[in-house]
Each structure stands twice: as structure tokens, then as C-alpha cells.
Coordinates of C-alpha atoms and ligand atoms in Angstrom, one line a residue:
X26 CA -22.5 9.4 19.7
X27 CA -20.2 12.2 18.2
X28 CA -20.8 13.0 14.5
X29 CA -18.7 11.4 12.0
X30 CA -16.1 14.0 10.9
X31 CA -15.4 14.2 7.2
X32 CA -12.2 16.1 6.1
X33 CA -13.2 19.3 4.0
X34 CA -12.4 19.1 0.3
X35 CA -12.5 15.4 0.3
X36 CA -12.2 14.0 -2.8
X37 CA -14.8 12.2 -4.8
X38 CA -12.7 10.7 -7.3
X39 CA -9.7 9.5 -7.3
X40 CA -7.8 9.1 -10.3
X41 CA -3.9 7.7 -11.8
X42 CA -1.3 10.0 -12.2
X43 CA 0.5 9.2 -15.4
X44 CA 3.5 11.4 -16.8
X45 CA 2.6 14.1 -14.7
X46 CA -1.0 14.1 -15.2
X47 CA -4.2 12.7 -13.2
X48 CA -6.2 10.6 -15.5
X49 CA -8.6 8.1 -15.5
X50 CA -8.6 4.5 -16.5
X51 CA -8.6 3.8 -20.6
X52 CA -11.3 1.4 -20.2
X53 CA -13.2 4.3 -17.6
X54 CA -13.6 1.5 -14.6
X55 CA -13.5 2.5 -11.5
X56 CA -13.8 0.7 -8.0
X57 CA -15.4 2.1 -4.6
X58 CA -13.8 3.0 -1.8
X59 CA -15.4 2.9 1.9
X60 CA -14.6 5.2 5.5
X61 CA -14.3 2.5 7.8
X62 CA -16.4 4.4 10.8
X63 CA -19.7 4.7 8.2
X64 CA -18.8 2.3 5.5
X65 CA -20.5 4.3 2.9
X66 CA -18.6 4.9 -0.2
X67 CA -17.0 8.3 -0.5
X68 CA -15.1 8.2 -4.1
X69 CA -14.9 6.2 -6.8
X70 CA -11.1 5.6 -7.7
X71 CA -9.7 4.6 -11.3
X72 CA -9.5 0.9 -11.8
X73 CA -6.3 0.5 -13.6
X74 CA -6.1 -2.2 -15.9
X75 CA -3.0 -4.1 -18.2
X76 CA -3.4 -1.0 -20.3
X77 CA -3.0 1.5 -17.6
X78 CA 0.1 -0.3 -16.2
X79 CA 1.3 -0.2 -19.9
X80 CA 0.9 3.4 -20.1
X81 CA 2.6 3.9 -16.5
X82 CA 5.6 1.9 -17.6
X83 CA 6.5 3.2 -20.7
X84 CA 6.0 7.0 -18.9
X85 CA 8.5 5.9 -16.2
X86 CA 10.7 3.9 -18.7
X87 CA 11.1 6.8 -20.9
X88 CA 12.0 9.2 -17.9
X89 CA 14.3 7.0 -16.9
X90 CA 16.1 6.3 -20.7
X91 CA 16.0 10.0 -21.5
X92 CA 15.0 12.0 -18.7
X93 CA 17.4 13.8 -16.3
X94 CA 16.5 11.9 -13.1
X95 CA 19.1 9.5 -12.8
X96 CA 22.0 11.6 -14.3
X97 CA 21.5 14.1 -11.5
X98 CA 24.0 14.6 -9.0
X99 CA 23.0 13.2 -5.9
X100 CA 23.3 16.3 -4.1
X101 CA 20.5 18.0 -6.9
X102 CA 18.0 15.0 -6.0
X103 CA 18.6 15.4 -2.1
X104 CA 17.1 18.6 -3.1
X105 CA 14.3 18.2 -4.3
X106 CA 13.9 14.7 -1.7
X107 CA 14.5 17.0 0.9
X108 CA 11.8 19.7 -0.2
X109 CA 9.4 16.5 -0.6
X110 CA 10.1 16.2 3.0
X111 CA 9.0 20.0 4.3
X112 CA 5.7 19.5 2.0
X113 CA 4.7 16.2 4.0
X114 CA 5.9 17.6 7.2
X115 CA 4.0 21.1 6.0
X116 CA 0.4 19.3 5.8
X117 CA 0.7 17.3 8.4
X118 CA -2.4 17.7 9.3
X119 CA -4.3 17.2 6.4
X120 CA -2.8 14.3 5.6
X121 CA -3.6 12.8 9.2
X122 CA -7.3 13.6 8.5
X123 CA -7.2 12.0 5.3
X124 CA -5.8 8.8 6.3
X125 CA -7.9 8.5 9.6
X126 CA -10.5 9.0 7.5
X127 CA -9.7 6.7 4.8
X128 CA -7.8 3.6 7.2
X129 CA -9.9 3.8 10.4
X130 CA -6.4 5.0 12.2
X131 CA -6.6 6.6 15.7
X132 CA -6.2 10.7 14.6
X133 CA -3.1 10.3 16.9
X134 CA -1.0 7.8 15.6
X135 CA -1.5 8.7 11.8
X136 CA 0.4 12.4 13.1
X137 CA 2.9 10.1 13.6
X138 CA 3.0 8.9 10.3
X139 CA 3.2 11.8 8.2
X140 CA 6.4 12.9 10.4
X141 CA 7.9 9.3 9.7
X142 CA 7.3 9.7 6.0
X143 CA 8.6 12.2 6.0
X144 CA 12.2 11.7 7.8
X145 CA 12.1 8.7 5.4
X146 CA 13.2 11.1 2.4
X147 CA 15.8 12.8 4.5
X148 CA 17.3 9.4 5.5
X149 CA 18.3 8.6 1.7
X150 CA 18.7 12.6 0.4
X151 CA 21.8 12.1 3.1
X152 CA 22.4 8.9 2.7
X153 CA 22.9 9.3 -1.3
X154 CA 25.2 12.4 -0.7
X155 CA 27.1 10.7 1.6
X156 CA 27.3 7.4 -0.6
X157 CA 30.4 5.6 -1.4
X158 CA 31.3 2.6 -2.8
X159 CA 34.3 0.2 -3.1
X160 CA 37.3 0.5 -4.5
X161 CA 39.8 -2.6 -4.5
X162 CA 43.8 -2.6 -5.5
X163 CA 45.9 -5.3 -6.8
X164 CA 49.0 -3.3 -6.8
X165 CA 50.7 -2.8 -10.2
X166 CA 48.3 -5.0 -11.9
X167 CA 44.5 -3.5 -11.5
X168 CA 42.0 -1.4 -10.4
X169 CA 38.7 -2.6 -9.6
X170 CA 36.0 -0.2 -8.5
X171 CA 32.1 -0.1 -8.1
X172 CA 30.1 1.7 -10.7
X173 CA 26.6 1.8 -9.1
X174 CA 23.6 2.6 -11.0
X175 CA 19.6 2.7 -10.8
X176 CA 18.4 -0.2 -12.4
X177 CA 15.1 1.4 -14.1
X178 CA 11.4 1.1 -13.1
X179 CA 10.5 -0.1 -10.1
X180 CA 7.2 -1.3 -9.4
X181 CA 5.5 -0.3 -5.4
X182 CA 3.2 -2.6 -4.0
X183 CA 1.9 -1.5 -0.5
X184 CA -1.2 -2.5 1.3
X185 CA -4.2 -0.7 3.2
X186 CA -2.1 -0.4 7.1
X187 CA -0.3 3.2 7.3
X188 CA -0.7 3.2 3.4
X189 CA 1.3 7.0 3.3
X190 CA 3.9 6.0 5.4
X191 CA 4.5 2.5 3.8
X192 CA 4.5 4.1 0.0
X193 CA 7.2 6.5 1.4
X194 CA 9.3 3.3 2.9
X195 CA 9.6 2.0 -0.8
X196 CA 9.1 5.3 -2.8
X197 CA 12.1 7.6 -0.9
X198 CA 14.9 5.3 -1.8
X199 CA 13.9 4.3 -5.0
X200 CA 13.5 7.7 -6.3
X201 CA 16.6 8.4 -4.3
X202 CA 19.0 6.1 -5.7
X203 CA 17.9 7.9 -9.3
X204 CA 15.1 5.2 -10.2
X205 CA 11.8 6.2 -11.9
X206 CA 8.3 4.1 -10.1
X207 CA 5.3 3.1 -10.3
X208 CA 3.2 3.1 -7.5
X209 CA 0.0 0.5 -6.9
X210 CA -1.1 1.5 -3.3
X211 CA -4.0 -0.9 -1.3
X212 CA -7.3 -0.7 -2.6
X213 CA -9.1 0.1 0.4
X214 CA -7.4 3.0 1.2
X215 CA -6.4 5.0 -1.9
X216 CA -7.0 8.2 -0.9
X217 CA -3.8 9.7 0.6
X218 CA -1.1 8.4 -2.1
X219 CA -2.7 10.6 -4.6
X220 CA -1.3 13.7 -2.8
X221 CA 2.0 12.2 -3.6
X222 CA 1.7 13.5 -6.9
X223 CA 0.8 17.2 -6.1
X224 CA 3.8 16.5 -3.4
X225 CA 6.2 15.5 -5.9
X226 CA 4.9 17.6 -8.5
X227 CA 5.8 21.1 -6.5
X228 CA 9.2 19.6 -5.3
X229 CA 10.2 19.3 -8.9
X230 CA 10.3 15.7 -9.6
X231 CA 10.5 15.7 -13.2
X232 CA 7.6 14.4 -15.1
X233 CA 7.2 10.4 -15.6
X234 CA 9.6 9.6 -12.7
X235 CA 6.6 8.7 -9.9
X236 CA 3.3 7.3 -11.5
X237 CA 0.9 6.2 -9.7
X238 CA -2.2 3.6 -10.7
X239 CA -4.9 2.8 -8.7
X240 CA -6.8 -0.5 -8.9
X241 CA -7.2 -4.2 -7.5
X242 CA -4.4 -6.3 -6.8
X243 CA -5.6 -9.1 -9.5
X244 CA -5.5 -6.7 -12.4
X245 CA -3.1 -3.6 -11.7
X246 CA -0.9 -5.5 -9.3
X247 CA -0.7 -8.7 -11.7
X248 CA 0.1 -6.5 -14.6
X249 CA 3.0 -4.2 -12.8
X250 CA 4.0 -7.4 -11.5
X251 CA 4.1 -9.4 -15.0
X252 CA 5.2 -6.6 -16.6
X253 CA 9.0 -7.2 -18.9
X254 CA 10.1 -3.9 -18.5
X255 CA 9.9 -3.6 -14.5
X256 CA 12.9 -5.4 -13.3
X257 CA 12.3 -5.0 -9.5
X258 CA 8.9 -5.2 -7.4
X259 CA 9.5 -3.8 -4.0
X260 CA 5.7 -5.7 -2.3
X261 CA 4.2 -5.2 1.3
X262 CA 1.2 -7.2 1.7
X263 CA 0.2 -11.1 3.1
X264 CA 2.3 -13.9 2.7
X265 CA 0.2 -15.5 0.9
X266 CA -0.2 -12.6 -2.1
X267 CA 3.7 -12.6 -1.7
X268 CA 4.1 -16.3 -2.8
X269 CA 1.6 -15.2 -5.4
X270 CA 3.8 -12.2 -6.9
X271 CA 6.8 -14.6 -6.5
X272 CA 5.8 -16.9 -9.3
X273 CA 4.4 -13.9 -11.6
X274 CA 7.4 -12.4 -11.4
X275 CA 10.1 -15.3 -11.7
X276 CA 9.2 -15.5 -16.2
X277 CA 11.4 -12.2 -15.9
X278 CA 13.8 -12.9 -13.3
X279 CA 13.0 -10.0 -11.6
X280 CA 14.4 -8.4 -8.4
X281 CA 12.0 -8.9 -5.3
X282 CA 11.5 -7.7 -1.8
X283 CA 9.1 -9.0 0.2
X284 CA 7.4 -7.4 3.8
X285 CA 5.0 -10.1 4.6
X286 CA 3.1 -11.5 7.2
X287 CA 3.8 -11.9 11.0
X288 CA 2.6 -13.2 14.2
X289 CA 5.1 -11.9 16.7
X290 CA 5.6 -13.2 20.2
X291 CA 6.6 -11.3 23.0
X292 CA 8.4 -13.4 25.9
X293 CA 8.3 -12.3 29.3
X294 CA 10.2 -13.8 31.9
X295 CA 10.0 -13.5 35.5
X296 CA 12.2 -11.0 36.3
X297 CA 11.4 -8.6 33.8
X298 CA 10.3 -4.7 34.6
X299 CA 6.4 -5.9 34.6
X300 CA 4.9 -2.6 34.6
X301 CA 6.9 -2.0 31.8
X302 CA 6.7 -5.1 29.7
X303 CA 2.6 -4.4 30.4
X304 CA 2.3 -1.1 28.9
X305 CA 4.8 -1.5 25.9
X306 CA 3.2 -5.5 24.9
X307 CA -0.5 -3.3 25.2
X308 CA 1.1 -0.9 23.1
X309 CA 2.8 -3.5 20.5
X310 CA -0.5 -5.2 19.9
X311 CA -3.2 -2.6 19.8
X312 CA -1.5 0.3 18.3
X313 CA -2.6 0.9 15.1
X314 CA -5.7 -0.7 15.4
X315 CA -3.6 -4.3 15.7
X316 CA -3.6 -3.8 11.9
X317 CA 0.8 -3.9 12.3
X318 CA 2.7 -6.7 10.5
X319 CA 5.4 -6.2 13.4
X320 CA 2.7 -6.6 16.6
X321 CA 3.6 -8.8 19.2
X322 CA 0.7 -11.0 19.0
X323 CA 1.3 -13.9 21.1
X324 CA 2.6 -13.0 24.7
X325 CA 4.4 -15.6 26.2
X326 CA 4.5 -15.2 29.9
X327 CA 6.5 -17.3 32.8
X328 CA 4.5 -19.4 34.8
X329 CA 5.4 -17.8 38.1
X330 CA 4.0 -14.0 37.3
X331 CA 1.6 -15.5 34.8
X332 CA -1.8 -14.6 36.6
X333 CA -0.5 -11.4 37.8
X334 CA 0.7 -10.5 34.3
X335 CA -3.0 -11.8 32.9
X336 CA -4.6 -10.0 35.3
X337 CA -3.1 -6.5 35.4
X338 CA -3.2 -6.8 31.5
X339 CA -6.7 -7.9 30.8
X340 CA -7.7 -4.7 33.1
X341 CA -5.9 -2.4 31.2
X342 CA -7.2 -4.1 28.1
X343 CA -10.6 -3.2 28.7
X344 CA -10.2 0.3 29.3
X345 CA -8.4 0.8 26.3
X346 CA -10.7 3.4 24.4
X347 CA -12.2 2.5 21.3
X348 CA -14.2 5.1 19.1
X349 CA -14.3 7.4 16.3
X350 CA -10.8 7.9 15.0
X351 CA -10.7 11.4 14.7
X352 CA -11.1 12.0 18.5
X353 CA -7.6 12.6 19.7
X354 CA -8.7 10.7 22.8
X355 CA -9.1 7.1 20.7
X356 CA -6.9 4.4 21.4
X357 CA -8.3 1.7 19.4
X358 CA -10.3 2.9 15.9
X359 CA -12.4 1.3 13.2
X360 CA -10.8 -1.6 11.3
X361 CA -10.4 -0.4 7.7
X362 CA -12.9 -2.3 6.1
X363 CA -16.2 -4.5 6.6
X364 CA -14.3 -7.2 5.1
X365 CA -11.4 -7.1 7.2
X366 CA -13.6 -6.4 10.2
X367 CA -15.4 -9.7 9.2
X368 CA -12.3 -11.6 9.3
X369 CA -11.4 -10.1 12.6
X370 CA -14.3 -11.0 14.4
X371 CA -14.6 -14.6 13.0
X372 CA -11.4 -15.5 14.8
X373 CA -12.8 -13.5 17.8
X374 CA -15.3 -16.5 18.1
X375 CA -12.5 -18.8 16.9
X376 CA -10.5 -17.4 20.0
X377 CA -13.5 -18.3 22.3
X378 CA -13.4 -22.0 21.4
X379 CA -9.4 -21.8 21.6
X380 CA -9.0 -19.8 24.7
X381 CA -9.6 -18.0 27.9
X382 CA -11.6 -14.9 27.2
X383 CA -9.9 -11.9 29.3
X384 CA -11.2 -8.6 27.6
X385 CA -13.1 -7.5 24.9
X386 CA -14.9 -10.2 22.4
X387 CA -16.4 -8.3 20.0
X388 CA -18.4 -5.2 19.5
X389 CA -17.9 -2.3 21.8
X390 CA -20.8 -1.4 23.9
X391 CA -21.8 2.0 22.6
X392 CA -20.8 1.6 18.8
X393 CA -23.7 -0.2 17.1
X394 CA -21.7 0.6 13.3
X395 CA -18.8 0.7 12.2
X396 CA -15.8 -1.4 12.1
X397 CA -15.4 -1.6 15.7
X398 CA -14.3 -4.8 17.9
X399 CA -13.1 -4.0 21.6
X400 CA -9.6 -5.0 22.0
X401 CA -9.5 -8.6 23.2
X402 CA -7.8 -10.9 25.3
X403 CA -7.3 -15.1 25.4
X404 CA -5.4 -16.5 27.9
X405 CA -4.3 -20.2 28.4
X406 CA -3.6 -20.5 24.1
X407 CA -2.5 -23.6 23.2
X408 CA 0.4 -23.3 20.2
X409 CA -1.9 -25.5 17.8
X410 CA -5.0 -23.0 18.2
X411 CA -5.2 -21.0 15.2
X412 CA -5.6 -17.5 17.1
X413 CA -1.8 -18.6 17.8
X414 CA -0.9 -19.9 14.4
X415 CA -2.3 -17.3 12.0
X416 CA -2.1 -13.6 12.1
X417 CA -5.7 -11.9 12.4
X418 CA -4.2 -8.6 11.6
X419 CA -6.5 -6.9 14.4
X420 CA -6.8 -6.1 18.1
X421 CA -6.5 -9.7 19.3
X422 CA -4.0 -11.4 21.3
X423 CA -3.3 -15.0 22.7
X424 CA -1.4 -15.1 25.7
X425 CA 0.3 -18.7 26.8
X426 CA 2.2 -19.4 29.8
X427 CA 5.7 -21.4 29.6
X428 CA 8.0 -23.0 32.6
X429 CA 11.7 -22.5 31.5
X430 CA 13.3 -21.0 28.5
X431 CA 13.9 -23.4 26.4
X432 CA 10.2 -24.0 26.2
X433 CA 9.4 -20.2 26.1
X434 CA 11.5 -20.8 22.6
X435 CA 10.0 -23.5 21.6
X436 CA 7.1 -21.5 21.8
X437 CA 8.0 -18.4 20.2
X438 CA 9.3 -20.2 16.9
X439 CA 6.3 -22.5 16.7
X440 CA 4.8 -20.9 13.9
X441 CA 5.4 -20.5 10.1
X442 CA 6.6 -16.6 10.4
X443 CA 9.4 -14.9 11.8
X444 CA 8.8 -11.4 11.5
X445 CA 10.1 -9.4 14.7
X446 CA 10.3 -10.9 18.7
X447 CA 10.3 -8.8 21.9
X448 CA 12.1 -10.0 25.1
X449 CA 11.5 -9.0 28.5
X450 CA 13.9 -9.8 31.0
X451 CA 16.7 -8.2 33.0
X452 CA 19.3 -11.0 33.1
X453 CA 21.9 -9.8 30.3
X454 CA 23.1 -13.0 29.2
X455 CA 19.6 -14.7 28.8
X456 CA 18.6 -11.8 26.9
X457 CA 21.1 -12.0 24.2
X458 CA 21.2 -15.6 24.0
X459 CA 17.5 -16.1 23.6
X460 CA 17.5 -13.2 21.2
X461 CA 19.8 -14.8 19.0
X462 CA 18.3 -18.1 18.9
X463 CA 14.6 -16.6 18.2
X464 CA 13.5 -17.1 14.1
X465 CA 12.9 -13.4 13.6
X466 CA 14.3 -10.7 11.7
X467 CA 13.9 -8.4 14.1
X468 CA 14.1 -8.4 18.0
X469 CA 13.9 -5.6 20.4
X470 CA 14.6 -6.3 24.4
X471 CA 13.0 -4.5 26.9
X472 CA 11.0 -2.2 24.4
X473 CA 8.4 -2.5 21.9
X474 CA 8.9 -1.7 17.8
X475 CA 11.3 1.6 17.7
X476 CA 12.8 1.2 14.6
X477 CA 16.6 3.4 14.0
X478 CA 16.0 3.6 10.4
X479 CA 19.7 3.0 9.5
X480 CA 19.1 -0.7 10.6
X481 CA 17.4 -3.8 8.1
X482 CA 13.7 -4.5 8.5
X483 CA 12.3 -8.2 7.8
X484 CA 11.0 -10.9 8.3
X485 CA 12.5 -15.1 7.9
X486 CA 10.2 -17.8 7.0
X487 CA 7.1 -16.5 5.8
X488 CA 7.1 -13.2 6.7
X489 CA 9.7 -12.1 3.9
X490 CA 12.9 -12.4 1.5
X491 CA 15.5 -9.6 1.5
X492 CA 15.4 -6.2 3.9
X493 CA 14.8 -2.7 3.6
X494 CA 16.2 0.0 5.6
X495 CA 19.5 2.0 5.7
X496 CA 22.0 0.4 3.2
X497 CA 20.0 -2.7 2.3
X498 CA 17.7 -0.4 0.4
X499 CA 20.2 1.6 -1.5
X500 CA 21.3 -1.8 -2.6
X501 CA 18.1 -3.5 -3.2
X502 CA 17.7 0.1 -6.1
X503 CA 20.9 -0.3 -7.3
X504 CA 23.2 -2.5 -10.0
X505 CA 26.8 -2.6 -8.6
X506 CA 28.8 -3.0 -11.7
X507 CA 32.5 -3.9 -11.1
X508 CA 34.6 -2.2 -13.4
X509 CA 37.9 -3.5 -13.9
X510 CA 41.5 -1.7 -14.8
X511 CA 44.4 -3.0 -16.0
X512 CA 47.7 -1.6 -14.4
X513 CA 50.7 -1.2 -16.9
X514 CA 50.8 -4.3 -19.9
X515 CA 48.3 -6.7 -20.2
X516 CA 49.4 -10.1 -20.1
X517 CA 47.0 -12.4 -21.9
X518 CA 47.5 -15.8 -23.5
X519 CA 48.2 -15.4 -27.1
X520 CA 45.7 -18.2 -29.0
X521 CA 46.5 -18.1 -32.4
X522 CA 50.0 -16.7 -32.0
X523 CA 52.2 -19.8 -32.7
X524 CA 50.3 -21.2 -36.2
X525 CA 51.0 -17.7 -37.2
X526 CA 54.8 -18.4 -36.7
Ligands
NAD174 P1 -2.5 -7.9 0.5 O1 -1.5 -8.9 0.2 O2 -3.9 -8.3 0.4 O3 -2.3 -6.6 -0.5 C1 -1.1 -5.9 -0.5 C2 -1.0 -5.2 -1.9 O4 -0.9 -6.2 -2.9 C3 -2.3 -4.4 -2.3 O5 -1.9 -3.3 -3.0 C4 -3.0 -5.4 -3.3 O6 -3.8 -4.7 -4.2 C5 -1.8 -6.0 -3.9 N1 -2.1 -7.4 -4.6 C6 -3.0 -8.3 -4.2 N2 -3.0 -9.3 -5.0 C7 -2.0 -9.1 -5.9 C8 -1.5 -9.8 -7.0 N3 -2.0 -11.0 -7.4 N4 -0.5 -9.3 -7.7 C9 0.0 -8.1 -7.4 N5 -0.5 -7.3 -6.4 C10 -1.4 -7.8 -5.6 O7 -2.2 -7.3 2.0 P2 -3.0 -6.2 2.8 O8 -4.2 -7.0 3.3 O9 -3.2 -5.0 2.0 O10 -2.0 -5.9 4.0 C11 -2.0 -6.6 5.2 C12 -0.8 -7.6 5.2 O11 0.4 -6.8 4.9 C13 -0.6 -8.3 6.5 O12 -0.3 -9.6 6.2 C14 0.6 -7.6 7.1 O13 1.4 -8.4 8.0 C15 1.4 -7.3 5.9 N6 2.4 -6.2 6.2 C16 3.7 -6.5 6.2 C17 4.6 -5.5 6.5 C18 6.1 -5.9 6.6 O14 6.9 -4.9 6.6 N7 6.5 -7.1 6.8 C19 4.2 -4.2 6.8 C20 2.8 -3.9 6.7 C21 1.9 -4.9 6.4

């Protein structure tokens, strides 16, 4: 087996970044963190406690009361959003190693990330230049227009899967719409959201606008989201830490947007492009590592090109290749942590009590360590098995035949989350009316997840509340205040005026 490749100049510690400073915890705790391919520990990061937040808060508050940040023109903070941009595009390299190394990613598909991240930041630098809002006239009376504002520290919560990219989702608008944050990235995979700072730190961000803790979700999560003066928490994570959040954060009254869970079908009828809907519902399931809230884990196939479909797509399946991340030739990597990969493999042997195993069904041959599990395949799922009711977050799919399309939807909404859909099928008119009537946020015919980043992403049910993307994120940062004008004299009611007589 290849030697495990370890980035140079990896850091051993990883610490907060607090008013323009790394520091470590008050208290000096500090929590391990794990490669997924040797799961030894590499660092030890800061374990940010109440206190930490505290100091985090009141850095980002204080930016944000007196610093220049969100009295800038929007055209200076393009600026410097845009320069943030040419620095994560600039080490795109290093950052790739570092978050293979750190997630288990295949070398290839965290490129992709860094690029994404960075076209994030130019989205909102031009969408905040080009930003207008309303203006409304009641002739000869009023004038009503649309002061927006920031609304003041936002608090980041993003888990483990793409880490960099995800932070940059949340972090781009925020700081674009003239915010000041504080970041609490996953704590399995810490080690890439610290560069942020140096990132930011060389654009120009002025100090106390991004801070950045490091810790477990119970302790620096809970206090950034129970925190009074952190009106909005923008959260990526499970449902079930979402529902969680929700009640921590309701004694404020804060602001929420929630990316949860999903366990996506993908429908393919009889006369879709097979070839096609076979290499993009491989794609959508074990790309990144099946660690992707949007994967299209159940396949839902018509009866009549069932066993074809089964067929050709368990063979492909199991010559998918799985190994070391950081061999550009990796398809499938190491699951980002033993516990995950514990989780993962339980409901492989769930899925062989539930199912028809096609591919895969548990370790690779050939990788004896490591967070490994061969991407596998059940056929014949029955929508009460779990491997079809919960997501497992991994390289695992549950494939179930259907006979007409009303029971293919039946199907396909027959689980608590409604995350994204993808329909394959080249009658028009079937395609839009079964895309409307799926419970998903997102649906994408004839293709897997290619996101325009102008349009909303989320989930229904229990995969989320509110959307990000294009507009809906500049609005989920922002207070719309209506001021209001009067035209000419004011007519008002004169209480008081008669007695006076
Ligand atoms: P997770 O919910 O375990 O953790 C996410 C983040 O929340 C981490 O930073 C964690 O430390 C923090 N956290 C945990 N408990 C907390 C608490 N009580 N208070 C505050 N913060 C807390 O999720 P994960 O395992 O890191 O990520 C995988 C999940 O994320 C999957 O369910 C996946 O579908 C979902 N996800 C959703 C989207 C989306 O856009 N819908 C995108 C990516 C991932």
C-alpha cells in the first residue's frame, strides 16, 4: 500500500482567532483531532468554552458598534471580498491537501472546493454592488423606501463534510452584507477554517469582524447559540442537532437558518437516457465520500428497466476506486472519522437484513485501516427499511423498484426529509408535473446536484427552515427597515384639540 502522505507544515495545534489574534482557550482545553486514513491524532485544537464565545462576541460586537466594517461602501468591501477570493483561489492547492488530509476527501473533489469557495465571495462582492432595494410611492402623500442594514453578529455553525467550502457558504454573505461573525466549524475536521484568518487577515478585513472558535458542539456551539448578543445563527449540521439549536435559540428570538439532513431519491422512469441517469445517480451518491446532505440516496427505478438498471449499476459500483485520498486516481476515500465510519458500517449490516446486496458491504479488499467501506449497493428496499428511512451519510444506497408514477411518488416522499429530488425521464410534461409535486427544496431533471448559485438551497420537512443562496442570503443578513415620508401636510387626528377650545 502507498504511504500515507502528510501535507508539509501541518499544524500541530490549532488554536481561536479572537480580534485578530490566534489564542488558546482561557481555561487551556483542548480536543484531538484525527486523519481519517491513519486515525492517529495530528493536533490538538483549542476547546472553546462559554468564556471563549464571550470573548469572540464581544470582539465581533465591538467591530461591529464601532468599527468601519458595516459603514463601508459596498463597493470598498467587494474589495477586499474579492481579494479573499484570489488568496483561496491562489493556494488552491494547499488547501486541497489540507482538507483531504483532515476530511478523508478524494484529492480531486476538494480542488473543487477551494474554486467554489472561492466564487462564493465574488457572488455577494457583485451582488452587494449591484444591490437595490424598494422604493414605493403614494403620489402626493408619501414616500416609503427600504433602509437595509446588517443586523450585527452572526454566529456559523458548519459541520465536518466540505468544511472550507461550507464556512465560505455562510461566511461570504454575512461579512458581505457588512455583518461581523463568529465562526464554530465541525470538530473533526478543524484544520482548514483556521487559514481563514491569515486569508482574511491579508485581504484587510478589519480586526474583530471574523472570529473564529474551535470546540465541541455541546459547549462552543451551545454558548454561540445561547448567547443574547448573537441575533442570527446561520447552522449546517443533522436534523436532529438543528431541532436542538432551535429550542436554545428561541429564549432570544433569534434569526435561524437551518441546512439539515436529507435522504434524497432519485426517480428513473423508463424512458429516461439510462446511460446517463447511471453515471450521474453513481455520481450523486458516492461523490464526496456519500458524506453529501444533497445525495440521491434512494434510486427509485421503473419496473420495466429495473434489472437492467440494477445490473449495469451494481457493476460500475464495484469498480468504483476506493483508497488513499490523496491519490488523484480515488473515487471513493476514507470516511472522516472512526466514529462516523462506525455508524456507516452498522447500517451496512442493517442494509444486509433490509436488502439485496449488489456491491460492496464493507471493508475494501486491500485496505486493512482506515475509514474505508467499499461503495455499496441494496436492491429490492422496502420504504419501511431503515437504510431507506434514515440518512447514513456514507457510500450506501437502497435502490426500490415502482410500477407507475404515482407510486414512484409515493415513494419518493415517504420519508421525513425533503431535501433535493432528481428525475430522470424524457417526457416533458411528466417531468415537470412530478417535479412539482415531489417534497423537496430542490429538484434537478436529467442531471445530478449543479447548483447556479443565484438560486435558493434547502430543504422542507426535516431537512431545513429558510434558504440560502443568491437573494435569500442577502436577506437572511439583513434588517429591511421601512422608512416612511410624508408628502406636503400631514394630516393627523387632533386628540386633545377640542377640550382646548
Ligand atoms: P452535526 O449536527 O453533528 O454538527 C454540525 C455542527 O453543529 C458542528 O459544528 C457541531 O459541533 C455543532 N453542534 C453540535 N451540537 C450542537 C449544539 N448542541 N449546539 C450548537 N452546535 C452544535 O452535523 P455533522 O455530523 O457535522 O454533519 C453532517 C450533517 O450535516 C448531515 O446530517 C448532513 O445532511 C448535514 N448537512 C446538511 C447540509 C445542507 O445544506 N442541508 C449540508 C451539509 C451537511
Amino acid at each position: 500500500m502507498a504511504e500515507h502522505y502528510v501535507p508539509d507544515d501541518l499544524p500541530t495545534r490549532i488554536r481561536h482567532y479572537i480580534n485578530g489574534e490566534f489564542v488558546d482557550s482561557v481555561s487551556g482545553r483542548t480536543f484531538d483531532v484525527l486523519d481519517p486514513v491513519s486515525n492517529t491524532n495530528y493536533a490538538t485544537a483549542a476547546a472553546g468554552q462559554k468564556e471563549d464565545i464571550d470573548l469572540a462576541v464581544a470582539a465581533a460586537r465591538e467591530a461591529f458598534t464601532a468599527g468601519p466594517w458595516p459603514r463601508m461602501k459596498p463597493r470598498e468591501r467587494a474589495r477586499i471580498l474579492n481579494r479573499i477570493a484570489d488568496a483561496v483561489e491562489a493556494q488552491e492547492t494547499r488547501l486541497a491537501q489540507l482538507e483531504t488530509f483532515d476530511t478523508g476527501l478524494p484529492i480531486t473533489q476538494a480542488r473543487g472546493q477551494a474554486l467554489r469557495a472561492a466564487e462564493n465571495f465574488r457572488f455577494f462582492a457583485d451582488l452587494i454592488v449591484a444591490q437595490f432595494d424598494d422604493a414605493m410611492k403614494v403620489p402626493g402623500a408619501q414616500i416609503n423606501y427600504v433602509n437595509r442594514k446588517p443586523i450585527g453578529v452572526a454566529g456559523l455553525i458548519t459541520p465536518w463534510n466540505t468544511p472550507f467550502m461550507l464556512e465560505s457558504w455562510k461566511l461570504a454573505p454575512a461579512l458581505a452584507t457588512g455583518n461581523c461573525v463568529v465562526l464554530k466549524p465541525a470538530e473533526f475536521t478543524p484544520l482548514s477554517a483556521s487559514l481563514w484568518a491569515r486569508i482574511f487577515q491579508d485581504a484587510g478585513l478589519p480586526d474583530g469582524v471574523f472570529n473564529l472558535v474551535n470546540g465541541l458542539g455541546e459547549e462552543a456551539g451551545d454558548a454561540l447559540v445561547k448567547h443574547p448578543d448573537v441575533p442570527l445563527i446561520s447552522f449546517t449540521g443533522e436534523t436532529t442537532t438543528g431541532r436542538t439549536i432551535f429550542r436554545n435559540a428561541a429564549e432570544n428570538l433569534k434569526g435561524l437558518s437551518m441546512e439539515l439532513g436529507g435522504k434524497s431519491p432519485a426517480i428513473i422512469f423508463a424512458d429516461a437516457d439510462l446511460d446517463a441517469a447511471i453515471d450521474s445517480t453513481l455520481f450523486g451518491v458516492f461523490s464526496l465520500n456519500g458524506e453529501r446532505c444533497t445525495a440521491g440516496s434512494r434510486i427509485l427505478v421503473h419496473q420495466d428497466i429495473y434489472e437492467e438498471f440494477c445490473g449495469k449499476y451494481a457493476a460500475r459500483a464495484k469498480n468504483i476506486v476506493v483508497g488513499d485520498p490523496h491519490d488523484p486516481e480515488t473515487e471513493v476515500g476514507a470516511l472522516v472519522h472512526p466514529e462516523h465510519y462506525a455508524k456507516v458500517a452498522s447500517y451496512v449490516e442493517i442494509g444486509k437484513t433490509e436488502g439485496r446486496l449488489l456491491a460492496g458491504g464493507g471493508r475494501p479488499e486491500g485496505l486493512p485501516t482506515g475509514n474505508y467501506i467499499a461503495p455499496t449497493v441494496f436492491a429490492d428496499v422496502a420504504p419501511d427499511a431503515r437504510i431507506f428511512q434514515e440518512e447514513i451519510f456514507g457510500p450506501v444506497v437502497a435502490i426500490t423498484p415502482f410500477a407507475d408514477d404515482a407510486e414512484a411518488l409515493a415513494l419518493a416522499n415517504n420519508t421525513k426529509y425533503g431535501l433535493a429530488g432528481y428525475v430522470w425521464t424524457n417526457d416533458l410534461t411528466r417531468a415537470h408535473n412530478f417535479s412539482q409535486n415531489l417534497e423537496a427544496g430542490m429538484v434537478w431533471l436529467n442531471s445530478h446536484n449543479v447548483r447556479d448559485l443565484r438560486t435558493p438551497f434547502g430543504g422542507v420537512k426535516a431537512s431545513g427552515l429558510g434558504h440560502e443562496g443568491g437573494y435569500r442570503s442577502i436577506d437572511f443578513y439583513t434588517d429591511q427597515q421601512a422608512v416612511h415620508i410624508t408628502l406636503g401636510t400631514v394630516h393627523t387626528p387632533r386628540f386633545g384639540a377640542s377640550a382646548a377650545q
